[in-house]
Every structure is written in structure tokens, then in C-alpha cells.
Short mmCIF file of C-alpha atoms in Angstrom, two decimals:
data_model
loop_
_atom_site.label_atom_id
_atom_site.label_comp_id
_atom_site.label_asym_id
_atom_site.label_seq_id
_atom_site.Cartn_x
_atom_site.Cartn_y
_atom_site.Cartn_z
CA MET A 17 157.57 29.38 168.88
CA GLU A 18 157.13 26.07 170.69
CA ASN A 19 153.72 25.62 169.09
CA LYS A 20 155.27 26.17 165.64
CA ARG A 21 157.89 23.50 166.29
CA ASN A 22 155.19 21.09 167.49
CA TYR A 23 153.12 21.82 164.39
CA GLU A 24 156.04 21.25 162.05
CA GLU A 25 156.94 17.94 163.71
CA ILE A 26 153.35 16.71 163.62
CA LEU A 27 152.89 17.89 160.02
CA ASP A 28 156.08 16.15 158.93
CA TYR A 29 154.68 12.90 160.32
CA VAL A 30 151.21 13.47 158.87
CA MET A 31 152.55 14.26 155.39
CA GLY A 32 154.15 10.81 155.30
CA LEU A 33 150.97 8.88 156.11
CA GLN A 34 149.22 6.73 153.52
CA ILE A 35 145.70 7.92 154.26
CA VAL A 36 142.14 6.72 153.56
CA ASP A 37 139.93 8.96 151.43
CA THR A 38 136.37 8.39 152.65
CA HIS A 39 134.44 9.96 149.77
CA GLU A 40 135.00 10.77 146.10
CA HIS A 41 133.04 11.46 142.89
CA LEU A 42 135.91 10.74 140.49
CA PRO A 43 135.42 8.79 137.23
CA ALA A 44 135.37 5.07 138.05
CA TYR A 45 138.12 4.44 135.49
CA GLU A 46 140.67 6.91 134.21
CA HIS A 47 139.63 6.38 130.59
CA LEU A 48 136.17 7.77 131.52
CA ARG A 49 137.75 11.13 132.27
CA ASP A 50 136.91 13.88 129.75
CA GLN A 51 139.86 13.61 127.40
CA GLU A 52 138.97 16.93 125.76
CA ALA A 53 138.92 18.88 129.01
CA ASP A 54 140.80 22.10 129.52
CA VAL A 55 141.72 23.66 132.82
CA LEU A 56 138.52 25.75 133.02
CA THR A 57 136.05 22.97 132.23
CA GLU A 58 137.89 20.69 134.66
CA TYR A 59 138.18 23.07 137.62
CA LEU A 60 134.73 24.62 137.24
CA GLN A 61 132.73 21.38 137.29
CA HIS A 62 131.63 22.21 140.84
CA TYR A 63 132.66 23.89 144.11
CA LEU A 64 134.80 26.74 142.77
CA SER A 65 132.03 27.60 140.33
CA SER A 66 129.64 27.84 143.30
CA ASP A 67 131.85 30.48 144.90
CA PHE A 68 132.00 32.34 141.58
CA MET A 69 128.21 32.30 141.35
CA SER A 70 127.95 33.40 144.98
CA ALA A 71 130.13 36.37 143.97
CA GLY A 72 127.82 37.20 141.05
CA LEU A 73 128.77 35.05 138.04
CA SER A 74 125.57 34.53 136.04
CA LYS A 75 124.43 31.16 134.76
CA PRO A 76 124.67 32.24 131.09
CA ASP A 77 128.24 33.43 131.63
CA TYR A 78 129.07 30.22 133.48
CA TYR A 79 127.92 28.18 130.50
CA ARG A 80 129.98 30.40 128.19
CA VAL A 81 133.04 29.62 130.31
CA LEU A 82 132.38 25.90 129.84
CA ASP A 83 132.03 26.30 126.06
CA ARG A 84 135.25 24.90 124.62
CA GLY A 85 134.29 26.36 121.25
CA LEU A 86 135.30 29.78 122.60
CA PRO A 87 138.96 30.79 123.04
CA LEU A 88 140.41 30.03 126.47
CA ARG A 89 141.50 33.63 126.96
CA GLU A 90 137.98 34.94 126.29
CA ARG A 91 136.51 32.49 128.80
CA TRP A 92 139.17 33.27 131.41
CA ASP A 93 138.39 36.99 131.09
CA ILE A 94 134.82 36.21 132.19
CA VAL A 95 135.85 34.47 135.41
CA ALA A 96 139.04 36.36 136.27
CA PRO A 97 137.24 38.98 138.43
CA TYR A 98 135.54 36.19 140.38
CA TRP A 99 138.81 34.34 140.89
CA THR A 100 140.23 37.55 142.41
CA VAL A 101 137.56 37.60 145.13
CA ALA A 102 137.23 33.82 145.64
CA LYS A 103 140.82 32.60 145.62
CA ASN A 104 140.93 33.09 149.40
CA THR A 105 138.13 30.55 150.01
CA GLY A 106 138.81 26.91 150.72
CA TYR A 107 137.70 26.03 147.20
CA GLY A 108 140.08 28.58 145.73
CA ARG A 109 142.98 27.61 147.98
CA SER A 110 142.59 23.94 147.11
CA ILE A 111 142.96 24.73 143.41
CA ALA A 112 145.86 27.14 143.97
CA ILE A 113 147.74 24.48 145.98
CA ALA A 114 147.23 21.90 143.24
CA VAL A 115 148.38 24.31 140.53
CA LYS A 116 151.53 25.20 142.46
CA ASP A 117 152.49 21.66 143.49
CA LEU A 118 151.40 19.70 140.40
CA TYR A 119 152.24 22.22 137.65
CA ASP A 120 154.91 24.41 139.27
CA ILE A 121 152.88 27.58 138.65
CA ASP A 122 152.88 29.97 141.60
CA ARG A 123 149.59 31.72 140.88
CA ILE A 124 146.63 31.63 138.52
CA SER A 125 146.48 34.90 136.59
CA ASP A 126 146.18 36.51 133.15
CA GLU A 127 149.87 35.82 132.63
CA THR A 128 149.78 32.13 133.61
CA ILE A 129 146.37 30.78 132.53
CA GLU A 130 147.43 29.64 129.06
CA GLU A 131 150.64 27.98 130.26
CA LEU A 132 148.68 26.32 133.07
CA ASN A 133 146.25 24.96 130.49
CA ARG A 134 149.08 23.55 128.38
CA ARG A 135 150.61 21.80 131.38
CA PHE A 136 147.21 20.56 132.53
CA GLN A 137 146.30 19.10 129.14
CA ALA A 138 149.61 17.25 129.05
CA THR A 139 148.32 15.22 132.03
CA LEU A 140 145.31 13.89 130.07
CA ARG A 141 147.04 10.58 129.58
CA PRO A 142 146.93 7.13 131.20
CA GLY A 143 148.63 6.91 134.57
CA THR A 144 147.73 10.38 135.86
CA PHE A 145 145.15 9.07 138.34
CA ALA A 146 147.62 6.68 139.93
CA LEU A 147 150.37 9.32 139.91
CA VAL A 148 148.24 11.93 141.66
CA LEU A 149 146.18 9.75 144.01
CA LYS A 150 148.83 7.22 144.99
CA ASP A 151 152.17 8.97 144.61
CA LYS A 152 151.32 12.64 145.18
CA CYS A 153 148.36 12.39 147.56
CA LYS A 154 149.58 9.22 149.31
CA ILE A 155 146.03 7.84 149.42
CA SER A 156 145.90 4.09 150.03
CA ILE A 157 142.28 3.76 148.90
CA SER A 158 139.44 6.14 147.98
CA ILE A 159 135.75 5.41 148.61
CA LEU A 160 133.86 6.09 145.40
CA ASP A 161 130.22 7.18 145.45
CA SER A 162 127.88 4.75 143.63
CA ALA A 163 130.11 3.25 140.92
CA LEU A 164 130.33 -0.48 141.73
CA ASP A 165 132.33 -1.21 138.60
CA CYS A 166 135.53 0.74 139.23
CA ASP A 167 139.31 0.55 139.26
CA LYS A 168 139.93 -1.54 142.36
CA THR A 169 143.58 -0.47 142.54
CA LEU A 170 142.31 3.01 143.43
CA PHE A 171 138.76 2.66 144.73
CA ARG A 172 136.20 0.86 146.81
CA SER A 173 132.50 1.69 146.36
CA VAL A 174 129.53 2.77 148.39
CA TYR A 175 126.06 2.30 146.93
CA ARG A 176 122.97 4.49 146.91
CA LEU A 177 119.45 3.18 147.40
CA ASP A 178 117.85 6.63 147.22
CA ARG A 179 116.08 5.76 143.96
CA PHE A 180 113.88 3.38 145.96
CA VAL A 181 112.87 6.25 148.26
CA GLN A 182 112.36 8.85 145.55
CA PRO A 183 111.72 7.35 142.09
CA ARG A 184 111.50 10.33 139.77
CA ASN A 185 110.04 8.93 136.56
CA GLN A 186 108.96 5.72 134.93
CA ALA A 187 112.42 5.26 133.49
CA ASP A 188 113.64 4.87 137.09
CA ILE A 189 111.17 2.03 137.55
CA ALA A 190 112.34 0.39 134.33
CA ALA A 191 115.97 0.69 135.46
CA VAL A 192 115.15 -1.06 138.74
CA GLU A 193 113.47 -3.87 136.80
CA LYS A 194 116.50 -4.24 134.57
CA ASP A 195 119.01 -4.17 137.42
CA THR A 196 117.16 -6.61 139.67
CA GLY A 197 115.30 -8.84 137.21
CA ILE A 198 112.03 -8.21 139.04
CA ARG A 199 108.95 -6.97 137.19
CA ILE A 200 107.37 -4.25 139.34
CA CYS A 201 103.66 -5.01 139.54
CA SER A 202 103.06 -4.29 143.23
CA PHE A 203 104.51 -2.59 146.25
CA ASP A 204 105.84 -5.92 147.50
CA ASP A 205 107.73 -6.26 144.21
CA TRP A 206 109.29 -2.86 144.87
CA LEU A 207 110.41 -3.93 148.35
CA GLU A 208 111.82 -7.19 147.02
CA ALA A 209 113.68 -5.33 144.29
CA CYS A 210 115.19 -2.97 146.86
CA GLU A 211 116.56 -5.83 148.93
CA ARG A 212 117.88 -7.63 145.88
CA ASP A 213 119.56 -4.46 144.66
CA LEU A 214 121.33 -4.14 147.99
CA GLU A 215 122.44 -7.76 147.90
CA ASN A 216 123.75 -7.34 144.37
CA ALA A 217 125.72 -4.27 145.45
CA LEU A 218 127.26 -6.07 148.41
CA ARG A 219 128.27 -8.99 146.22
CA ALA A 220 129.86 -6.50 143.82
CA GLY A 221 132.01 -5.18 146.66
CA ALA A 222 130.12 -2.21 148.15
CA VAL A 223 131.48 -1.40 151.60
CA ALA A 224 128.58 0.81 152.74
CA VAL A 225 125.37 2.55 151.64
CA LYS A 226 125.16 6.29 150.94
CA SER A 227 122.18 8.66 151.03
CA ALA A 228 121.86 12.28 149.94
CA LEU A 229 118.11 12.73 150.30
CA CYS A 230 118.44 16.01 152.21
CA TYR A 231 118.92 17.81 148.90
CA GLN A 232 115.20 17.20 148.31
CA ARG A 233 113.61 16.74 151.74
CA PRO A 234 114.20 17.02 155.51
CA LEU A 235 116.14 14.27 157.28
CA LYS A 236 113.19 13.58 159.56
CA PHE A 237 111.67 10.20 158.64
CA GLU A 238 108.44 9.31 160.42
CA ARG A 239 107.13 5.84 161.18
CA VAL A 240 104.48 5.03 158.56
CA SER A 241 102.33 1.94 158.12
CA LYS A 242 102.91 -0.24 155.09
CA SER A 243 99.32 0.28 153.94
CA ARG A 244 99.73 4.08 153.82
CA ALA A 245 103.02 3.74 151.95
CA GLU A 246 101.41 1.33 149.49
CA GLU A 247 98.65 3.82 148.76
CA GLY A 248 101.32 6.36 147.87
CA PHE A 249 103.06 3.88 145.61
CA PHE A 250 99.84 3.25 143.67
CA GLU A 251 100.37 6.66 142.07
CA VAL A 252 103.31 5.17 140.19
CA PHE A 253 101.00 2.89 138.22
CA ARG A 254 98.39 5.44 137.15
CA THR A 255 100.31 6.24 133.96
CA ARG A 256 102.61 3.23 133.84
CA ASN A 257 101.60 1.93 130.45
CA TYR A 258 100.67 5.18 128.76
CA PRO A 259 102.48 6.05 125.51
CA ASP A 260 105.83 7.80 126.01
CA TRP A 261 105.75 6.82 129.67
CA GLU A 262 109.53 7.20 130.05
CA SER A 263 109.15 10.96 130.41
CA ASN A 264 106.33 10.86 132.96
CA PHE A 265 107.32 12.51 136.21
CA ILE A 266 106.53 10.67 139.46
CA CYS A 267 105.74 12.51 142.66
CA VAL A 268 105.43 9.92 145.43
CA SER A 269 103.96 10.76 148.80
CA ARG A 270 106.01 11.72 151.84
CA GLU A 271 104.52 8.68 153.61
CA PHE A 272 105.96 6.44 150.89
CA GLU A 273 109.39 8.06 151.23
CA ASP A 274 109.38 7.71 155.00
CA TYR A 275 108.38 4.06 154.88
CA MET A 276 111.03 3.25 152.29
CA MET A 277 113.79 4.86 154.34
CA HIS A 278 112.78 2.80 157.36
CA PHE A 279 112.61 -0.31 155.17
CA ILE A 280 116.14 0.33 153.92
CA LEU A 281 117.36 0.97 157.45
CA ARG A 282 115.92 -2.37 158.55
CA LEU A 283 117.87 -4.05 155.77
CA LEU A 284 121.06 -2.33 156.91
CA ASN A 285 120.33 -3.00 160.56
CA ARG A 286 120.11 -6.76 160.00
CA ARG A 287 123.43 -6.69 158.16
CA ASN A 288 125.30 -4.36 160.56
CA LEU A 289 126.07 -2.05 157.63
CA VAL A 290 127.33 1.53 157.61
CA LEU A 291 125.12 4.33 156.28
CA GLN A 292 127.02 7.34 154.99
CA ILE A 293 124.60 10.24 154.94
CA HIS A 294 124.91 13.78 153.60
CA THR A 295 124.19 16.45 156.20
CA GLY A 296 124.94 20.15 156.42
CA LEU A 297 125.94 22.43 153.56
CA LEU A 298 124.42 21.68 150.16
CA GLU A 299 126.48 22.15 146.99
CA GLY A 300 125.17 24.65 144.48
CA GLN A 301 123.01 27.73 144.78
CA GLY A 302 119.95 28.03 146.99
CA ASN A 303 118.09 25.10 148.61
CA ARG A 304 116.93 24.64 152.22
CA LEU A 305 119.75 24.27 154.73
CA SER A 306 117.33 23.35 157.52
CA TYR A 307 116.63 20.02 155.76
CA THR A 308 120.16 18.93 156.61
CA ASP A 309 120.22 19.34 160.41
CA PRO A 310 121.54 16.03 161.84
CA THR A 311 119.38 16.32 164.96
CA LEU A 312 116.40 15.48 162.72
CA MET A 313 117.74 11.90 162.66
CA SER A 314 117.82 11.37 166.42
CA ASP A 315 114.92 8.92 166.29
CA LEU A 316 116.74 6.89 163.64
CA PHE A 317 119.87 6.70 165.79
CA LEU A 318 117.72 5.38 168.62
CA GLU A 319 115.69 2.92 166.55
CA TYR A 320 118.58 1.35 164.60
CA PRO A 321 121.39 0.78 167.09
CA ASP A 322 123.28 -1.69 164.89
CA ILE A 323 123.67 0.73 162.00
CA LYS A 324 126.80 2.84 162.09
CA PHE A 325 125.76 6.28 160.87
CA ASP A 326 128.76 7.96 159.19
CA ILE A 327 127.66 11.60 159.23
CA PHE A 328 129.15 13.47 156.31
CA HIS A 329 130.60 16.98 156.09
CA ILE A 330 130.59 17.36 159.91
CA SER A 331 127.03 18.62 159.32
CA TYR A 332 128.57 22.07 158.74
CA PRO A 333 127.33 24.51 160.03
CA TYR A 334 125.63 22.15 162.49
CA HIS A 335 128.95 20.68 163.66
CA TYR A 336 128.37 21.46 167.32
CA GLU A 337 125.10 19.55 167.17
CA LEU A 338 126.93 16.66 165.50
CA ALA A 339 129.56 16.65 168.26
CA ALA A 340 126.77 16.26 170.79
CA LEU A 341 125.12 13.47 168.80
CA ALA A 342 128.40 11.58 168.40
CA LYS A 343 128.94 11.88 172.15
CA MET A 344 125.42 10.63 172.95
CA PHE A 345 125.14 7.78 170.43
CA PRO A 346 127.63 4.90 170.09
CA ASN A 347 126.48 4.40 166.48
CA VAL A 348 127.06 8.00 165.28
CA PHE A 349 130.40 8.86 163.66
CA ILE A 350 131.89 12.13 162.37
CA ASN A 351 133.16 12.33 158.79
CA MET A 352 135.10 15.42 157.68
CA CYS A 353 134.83 14.81 153.93
CA TRP A 354 134.41 18.00 151.87
CA THR A 355 134.64 20.32 154.87
CA HIS A 356 138.36 21.20 154.85
CA ILE A 357 137.67 23.14 151.65
CA VAL A 358 134.32 24.49 152.84
CA SER A 359 135.97 26.24 155.79
CA PRO A 360 139.64 25.48 156.40
CA GLY A 361 139.84 27.58 159.56
CA GLY A 362 136.50 26.29 160.78
CA CYS A 363 137.77 22.73 160.45
CA VAL A 364 140.75 23.44 162.72
CA GLN A 365 138.34 24.76 165.34
CA ALA A 366 135.99 21.82 164.76
CA ILE A 367 138.75 19.24 165.28
CA THR A 368 139.77 20.85 168.55
CA GLU A 369 136.10 20.82 169.61
CA PHE A 370 135.63 17.19 168.56
CA LEU A 371 138.74 16.11 170.46
CA ASP A 372 137.32 17.79 173.56
CA THR A 373 133.92 16.21 173.09
CA VAL A 374 134.09 12.70 171.63
CA PRO A 375 136.49 9.74 171.67
CA TYR A 376 138.83 10.32 168.75
CA SER A 377 138.09 6.82 167.44
CA LYS A 378 134.82 8.25 166.08
CA ILE A 379 136.36 10.79 163.68
CA SER A 380 137.38 10.24 160.04
CA ALA A 381 139.39 13.28 159.01
CA PHE A 382 139.49 13.29 155.21
CA GLY A 383 137.40 12.73 152.11
CA GLY A 384 138.19 14.69 148.96
CA ASP A 385 134.63 14.75 147.56
CA TYR A 386 135.86 15.95 144.14
CA LYS A 387 135.08 15.10 140.53
CA PHE A 388 138.68 15.72 139.43
CA VAL A 389 142.00 14.55 140.82
CA ASP A 390 143.74 17.93 141.08
CA GLY A 391 141.09 18.99 143.57
CA VAL A 392 141.72 15.89 145.65
CA TYR A 393 145.41 16.81 145.83
CA GLY A 394 144.72 20.33 147.09
CA HIS A 395 142.11 19.12 149.55
CA GLN A 396 144.24 16.40 151.14
CA LYS A 397 147.07 18.88 151.71
CA ILE A 398 144.75 21.32 153.48
CA ALA A 399 143.30 18.45 155.52
CA ARG A 400 146.74 17.27 156.64
CA GLN A 401 147.63 20.83 157.62
CA ASN A 402 144.36 21.29 159.52
CA VAL A 403 144.74 18.05 161.47
CA SER A 404 148.30 19.01 162.37
CA LYS A 405 147.31 22.54 163.44
CA ALA A 406 144.51 21.25 165.68
CA LEU A 407 146.75 18.63 167.29
CA ALA A 408 149.51 21.20 167.84
CA ILE A 409 147.00 23.39 169.68
CA LYS A 410 146.15 20.49 171.96
CA VAL A 411 149.84 19.81 172.61
CA GLU A 412 150.34 23.48 173.46
CA ASP A 413 147.38 23.23 175.88
CA GLY A 414 148.99 20.24 177.57
CA VAL A 415 146.23 17.80 176.64
CA PHE A 416 148.76 15.32 175.21
CA ASP A 417 152.33 15.34 173.91
CA VAL A 418 153.64 15.28 170.34
CA GLU A 419 154.03 11.51 170.22
CA GLU A 420 150.42 10.98 171.25
CA ALA A 421 149.38 13.61 168.71
CA LYS A 422 150.96 11.45 166.01
CA VAL A 423 148.99 8.42 167.22
CA ILE A 424 145.77 10.45 167.06
CA ALA A 425 146.62 11.80 163.60
CA ARG A 426 147.05 8.28 162.27
CA ALA A 427 143.74 7.25 163.86
CA LEU A 428 141.86 10.14 162.24
CA LEU A 429 143.38 9.74 158.78
CA VAL A 430 143.95 5.98 158.54
CA ASP A 431 142.79 3.67 161.33
CA ASN A 432 139.30 5.00 162.03
CA PRO A 433 137.93 4.93 158.45
CA THR A 434 139.68 1.60 157.83
CA ARG A 435 137.93 0.05 160.82
CA LEU A 436 134.55 1.70 160.27
CA LEU A 437 134.31 0.67 156.62
CA GLY A 438 135.96 -2.72 157.02
CA LEU A 439 138.70 -1.96 154.51
#
């Protein structure tokens, strides 16, 4: 009973905080939102659709559900059985919370889907982003992935340099030339273009650099000589001026990739910049989870002490390893973006573990990581509840009192990401 009272007092305080959202994939401007969306195409862009596919939804049926040329009821009938078995997951709960709080609909079902869609489509108008993110979510600022040109009343940007590590086709090379004004005729040109691209991004307001290379390769980056990397880059030019070169696929060497990551890290190191890096669970079906183990980066943490490594997604399910790394390395930080909807209960346990293991100044507790604003709403509510539950457990254990719990809650949700990202 005492623990419940502590939780309710902490939660009441936490629900009033104007928090920092460390990671989003939302449209950079509200007018870029799909104005023809319906509730199924909006909510099944990612995450929830992954749980549906995990439960057996086929790719052809998934694409039928996204086909707005078919009646909504017909498309809902395809996914309804999967909603039944997935609504208990974090992805499902996030959506259910948003539907209840934003549209006053208690549950998603055969009886409510069409009314939900009508109420959802009524929000496809200017001002919805500000209403949901600012007024409903109480988010002071959201960190947007990659889009430098964005609505600065809502967002700040991080920038990706992954295209310099893994150029995929000749069109990527042409895009680099256009963006930097440097004609790529040598490896040195490529390195110069990379540095200029970073400088351009910083001038445009980027607050950090982001990498998600573990979707394609392990996070282990070896030391490689420039000459070996240059040999790998020569492959880019073998078909550079062939007809129809835009479609030519590039497969650069692992040595080239490793060298480029170290080159980028040297650029960040000299500028004392933050690197946000995807670790742990990978969105979608399949892939190699072992690529994402944060311990693979131990050498990087040692070699680049002035880079603050903001480790995304608590490296779930490698969160115990991340706790150890954050304890060992002053430049390693824990970011809980995405993970409150990956495993809500697991996040409560993880927070209690992190508070036992690392100084709480190293933890950023929320990042929505969604492509649509309703998801952000559901996620932030779960995150606030999880932080409050974990802190109430610590109060019950006698680690600190309720007033100190409130101080820690503010640090996790506001002060730590503000300080780390220089907001």
C-alpha cells in the first residue's frame, strides 16, 4: 500500500514534467505528413506491424492492409486476429493508450474501428503536431533523425554520416557531390567531402551524429591503414562512368568501412561531439542480433575518450552489458529510446538495475522513436509510468525518499539529455 502511494505521488510529479524526447522519425514538417492516411496505414507503418508479422501476418496480406483502395472493414478483418494476440505487447499497448486518450475510444475492435478512423482522419489538419507533442505529450523538444531542415518549434536534428561508410550505389556518390560541392575523383576527395558534410550539418543546427550501421554489419570496427581502405574505394570507380550508372550497386570492402568509421570518429573526437548509435534489437523481421552487441565497441570507447557515445535502445537485450560499459567508461551513456514499448516490464527492471549500477546522470529515459505522433503519445505515457514504478521500488527499498526520487526523475527525463546534447 505504501509503495502504491509512493508510485502515485512520483507519477503525479512525472506527468507534469516538460520532457526531452531524444529520438524521433516524425515528418520534419507537419505538412509532409500523409494527408490521405487512415488509421491502419498510419499505425502499421512500423513496430505494431512487426508484431503482427511475428504472429503470422504474411507480407502479401500486410500490403493488402496498406492498400487504401480496399474498404477499411475488409483490411481490418485481415489484421483483427493479429491485434487480438499482440495488443498486450508494448507496441500494442502504446497504440491502445493513444486511442483511448486522444480519441476517447476505450478499445480497438470490430465495433470501434470505423469510428476510430473517422476521429483519426479529423486530426489530419494543421496544428495536430503541436497539440499532441507540446500540449498532450508535454515534450519541450524532440530530436529528429537526419532531417536538418525541420520545424524548429518542435525539433532539433541529429545527422547521419553512414553513407560515407557504406555507399550503396553511384547515385549515393552523386548525392555527396551535390551536397558538398566536391567532385569525387579520389579517396582523398571522399574524405574531404565527409568532413565538409559534417561541417555543413553542424552549421545547419545538428546537435549530434547518429549511426545505425549494425543493421548491415557488426559494431566491431578494426584499425585499417589508409592504403588498404583506398584500395577498397577504387572499386567505386570501376563502373563510374558506364551508361545507366545510377543503378549500379556498390559493395565496398570491410576494410573501407572500418577505416571510414574511424575517420568519422576522429572528426567527432576533435569536436567533442556526441555519437548516438543504434544497438540491440533491430526493427523488422530477421537480421543478425549479434551484430548489435555494444561490447563490440569497447575498443572505440577506449580510443576516442572525448566522444560521448549515446547508446540507443539500452542495447536490449544486451542491457546488462551496457550497464557494465556505462559504469566502466566515462564517455558511455544509456539511452532508453524505443525500449519502453519493446518491453515495458523489462524497462522497469532495467531502470532499477541502472540505478544500482551507474550514476543516474548517465541515463536518458525517453525517446519516442516513432514515425507518427499518436505513437509518441502512447510511448511517453508508458515511459513516465515505468520511470515512476522503478523509482517507487527504490523508495520502498529505502535507497532514497520520494523527494529525491522526483529529483532523479527530472534528471532522467529532462536534465540529462539536455546537458548531453547541449540543448
